[in-house]
Backbone as numpy.savetxt, mean C-alpha at the origin, in Angstrom:
# Nx Ny Nz CAx CAy CAz Cx Cy Cz
1.49 13.63 15.70 2.48 12.51 15.77 2.56 11.72 14.38
3.74 11.61 13.75 3.81 11.16 12.43 3.32 9.62 12.39
3.53 8.85 13.37 2.88 7.46 13.27 1.38 7.32 13.49
0.95 7.96 14.49 -0.50 8.10 14.78 -1.24 8.74 13.62
-0.80 9.74 13.07 -1.30 10.33 12.04 -1.58 9.55 10.77
-0.46 8.76 10.37 -0.52 7.86 9.32 -1.31 6.52 9.60
-1.43 6.14 10.76 -2.29 5.03 11.14 -3.68 5.37 10.97
-4.02 6.65 11.49 -5.48 7.20 11.34 -5.89 7.23 9.97
-4.91 7.79 9.02 -5.28 7.75 7.58 -5.48 6.44 7.00
-4.59 5.50 7.45 -4.83 4.07 6.88 -6.16 3.39 7.41
-6.51 3.70 8.67 -7.81 3.09 9.26 -8.83 3.76 8.47
-8.81 4.98 7.90 -9.87 5.45 7.18 -10.04 4.76 5.82
-8.77 4.48 5.25 -8.72 3.70 3.98 -9.45 2.38 4.27
-9.17 1.64 5.35 -9.72 0.44 5.76 -11.25 0.50 5.70
-11.78 1.63 6.38 -13.19 1.89 6.35 -13.78 1.89 5.08
-13.07 2.83 4.14 -13.81 2.90 2.74 -13.72 1.57 2.07
-12.58 0.81 2.27 -12.60 -0.54 1.53 -13.69 -1.34 1.94
-13.97 -1.30 3.32 -15.07 -2.17 3.86 -16.52 -1.80 3.38
-16.60 -0.42 2.91 -17.79 0.12 2.33 -17.79 -0.07 0.83
-16.74 -0.73 0.27 -16.67 -1.00 -1.09 -16.36 0.24 -2.01
-15.71 1.25 -1.20 -15.45 2.46 -1.82 -13.83 2.41 -2.12
-13.46 1.66 -3.15 -12.06 1.36 -3.26 -11.26 2.45 -3.62
-11.78 3.36 -4.45 -10.90 4.58 -4.83 -10.67 5.44 -3.66
-11.59 5.52 -2.77 -11.40 6.34 -1.57 -10.39 5.56 -0.66
-10.41 4.39 -0.63 -9.49 3.50 0.19 -8.04 3.89 -0.29
-7.86 3.81 -1.57 -6.63 3.94 -2.34 -6.20 5.26 -1.87
-6.80 6.25 -1.97 -6.43 7.75 -1.64 -6.01 7.87 -0.21
-6.61 7.10 0.71 -6.16 7.27 2.14 -4.88 6.41 2.31
-4.77 5.23 1.69 -3.45 4.56 1.82 -2.31 5.31 1.25
-2.57 5.96 0.26 -1.52 6.77 -0.31 -1.13 7.99 0.57
-2.24 8.56 1.22 -1.93 9.71 2.15 -1.15 9.12 3.31
-1.53 7.94 3.78 -0.83 7.33 4.97 0.69 7.09 4.72
0.84 6.49 3.44 2.25 6.26 3.03 3.02 7.58 2.87
2.49 8.61 2.47 3.11 9.83 2.28 3.24 10.73 3.59
2.48 10.43 4.54 2.47 11.18 5.79 3.80 11.31 6.47
4.37 10.17 6.67 5.72 10.22 7.19 6.51 9.07 6.82
7.94 9.12 6.73 8.70 8.03 6.17 9.07 7.24 7.47
8.52 6.06 7.47 8.76 5.32 8.66 9.00 3.81 8.18
10.17 3.17 8.55 10.55 1.92 8.11 9.70 0.83 8.46
8.82 0.84 9.54 7.84 -0.02 9.92 6.57 -0.01 9.06
6.14 1.28 9.15 4.73 1.58 8.67 4.52 1.87 7.24
5.49 2.67 6.75 5.27 3.19 5.26 5.32 1.87 4.33
6.11 0.91 4.44 6.00 -0.20 3.44 4.50 -1.06 3.58
4.12 -0.92 4.80 2.80 -1.50 5.07 1.69 -0.78 4.22
1.82 0.55 4.42 0.74 1.36 3.83 0.92 1.32 2.12
2.10 1.18 1.71 2.29 1.06 0.32 1.85 -0.29 -0.17
2.00 -1.32 0.49 1.60 -2.60 0.23 -0.04 -2.59 0.23
-0.58 -1.94 1.17 -2.08 -1.83 1.29 -2.67 -1.18 -0.03
-1.95 -0.08 -0.41 -2.43 0.68 -1.53 -2.18 -0.08 -2.75
-1.12 -0.98 -2.78 -1.04 -1.86 -3.82 -2.16 -2.74 -4.03
-2.40 -3.48 -2.88 -3.60 -4.38 -2.93 -4.90 -3.77 -3.34
-5.12 -2.65 -2.88 -6.39 -1.98 -3.23 -6.30 -1.62 -4.83
-5.26 -1.20 -5.28 -5.16 -0.86 -6.71 -5.36 -2.18 -7.49
-4.69 -3.16 -7.05 -5.02 -4.49 -7.76 -6.50 -4.89 -7.76
-7.18 -4.63 -6.71 -8.63 -5.01 -6.50 -9.30 -4.03 -7.56
-8.88 -2.76 -7.79 -9.47 -1.86 -8.66 -9.09 -2.18 -10.07
-8.46 -3.23 -10.35 -7.80 -3.58 -11.71 -6.86 -2.48 -12.31
-6.24 -1.80 -11.36 -5.19 -1.05 -11.88 -3.75 -1.58 -11.54
-3.52 -2.47 -12.47 -2.37 -3.46 -12.28 -1.09 -2.82 -12.33
-0.86 -1.89 -13.36 0.30 -1.26 -13.41 0.71 -0.34 -12.20
-0.30 0.38 -11.70 -0.07 1.00 -10.54 0.21 0.33 -9.18
-0.57 -0.89 -9.23 -0.30 -1.79 -8.19 1.22 -2.32 -8.12
1.68 -2.62 -9.39 2.99 -3.09 -9.53 4.04 -1.93 -9.06
3.83 -0.82 -9.23 4.74 0.27 -8.97 4.78 0.38 -7.53
3.60 0.22 -6.75 3.63 0.32 -5.35 4.38 -0.84 -4.67
4.11 -2.02 -5.23 4.89 -3.22 -4.83 6.45 -3.13 -5.06
6.88 -2.51 -6.16 8.19 -2.14 -6.45 8.85 -1.28 -5.48
8.01 -0.29 -5.09 8.57 0.76 -4.15 8.84 -0.03 -2.78
7.93 -0.88 -2.38 8.11 -1.68 -1.12 9.45 -2.51 -1.23
9.78 -3.11 -2.42 10.95 -3.91 -2.66 12.21 -2.98 -2.69
12.11 -1.88 -3.32 13.32 -1.09 -3.66 13.66 -0.16 -2.42
12.62 0.35 -1.74 12.83 1.39 -0.80 12.85 0.94 0.63
12.19 -0.30 0.76 12.22 -0.87 2.12 12.45 -2.40 2.25
13.68 -2.83 1.68 13.96 -4.13 1.46 14.07 -4.94 2.84
14.25 -4.33 3.88 14.32 -5.17 5.16 12.94 -5.19 5.71
11.86 -4.54 5.26 10.62 -4.66 5.80 10.00 -6.07 5.73
9.05 -6.28 6.63 8.31 -7.56 6.53 7.57 -7.77 5.23
7.08 -6.72 4.71 6.30 -6.65 3.45 7.20 -7.11 2.38
8.43 -6.56 2.28 9.42 -6.85 1.28 9.88 -8.34 1.26
9.66 -9.07 2.35 10.00 -10.42 2.32 9.10 -11.27 1.32
7.89 -10.78 1.28 6.92 -11.59 0.39 6.53 -10.89 -0.93
6.98 -9.69 -1.09 6.59 -8.78 -2.17 7.04 -9.32 -3.59
7.99 -10.16 -3.76 8.26 -10.71 -5.05 7.18 -11.46 -5.61
6.41 -12.21 -4.73 5.17 -13.03 -5.22 4.03 -12.07 -5.78
3.93 -10.89 -5.20 2.95 -10.08 -5.63 3.35 -9.46 -6.95
4.60 -9.13 -7.04 5.17 -8.47 -8.25 4.98 -9.46 -9.35
5.22 -10.63 -9.20 5.12 -11.73 -10.11 3.76 -11.96 -10.60
2.84 -11.93 -9.63 1.45 -12.03 -10.01 0.89 -10.97 -10.84
1.18 -9.75 -10.57 0.66 -8.57 -11.39 1.53 -8.42 -12.79
2.71 -8.94 -12.67 3.36 -9.06 -14.00 2.88 -10.01 -14.95
2.21 -11.05 -14.42 1.53 -11.97 -15.34 0.31 -11.67 -15.93
-0.19 -10.48 -15.45 -1.59 -10.08 -15.88 -1.43 -9.18 -17.14
């Protein structure tokens, strides 16, 4: 199932983040976002990847993910607040 598979990957990313393994968390969030294109879940996974990248001090990459949310999923819940995240990483 495209949604369940993506959610499973994202949950694995969450587990890695909880263990302090940010790079592994990022990889799983990226896999979740790429697993299937879904208007509800994909922007969420892209946002989570951006947050993890920001935590890893990969600001340029984080900004790219935030911009994907804004540009590809403008009607998503994440897009409603994404400009603040883009502004924050743009200031760094």
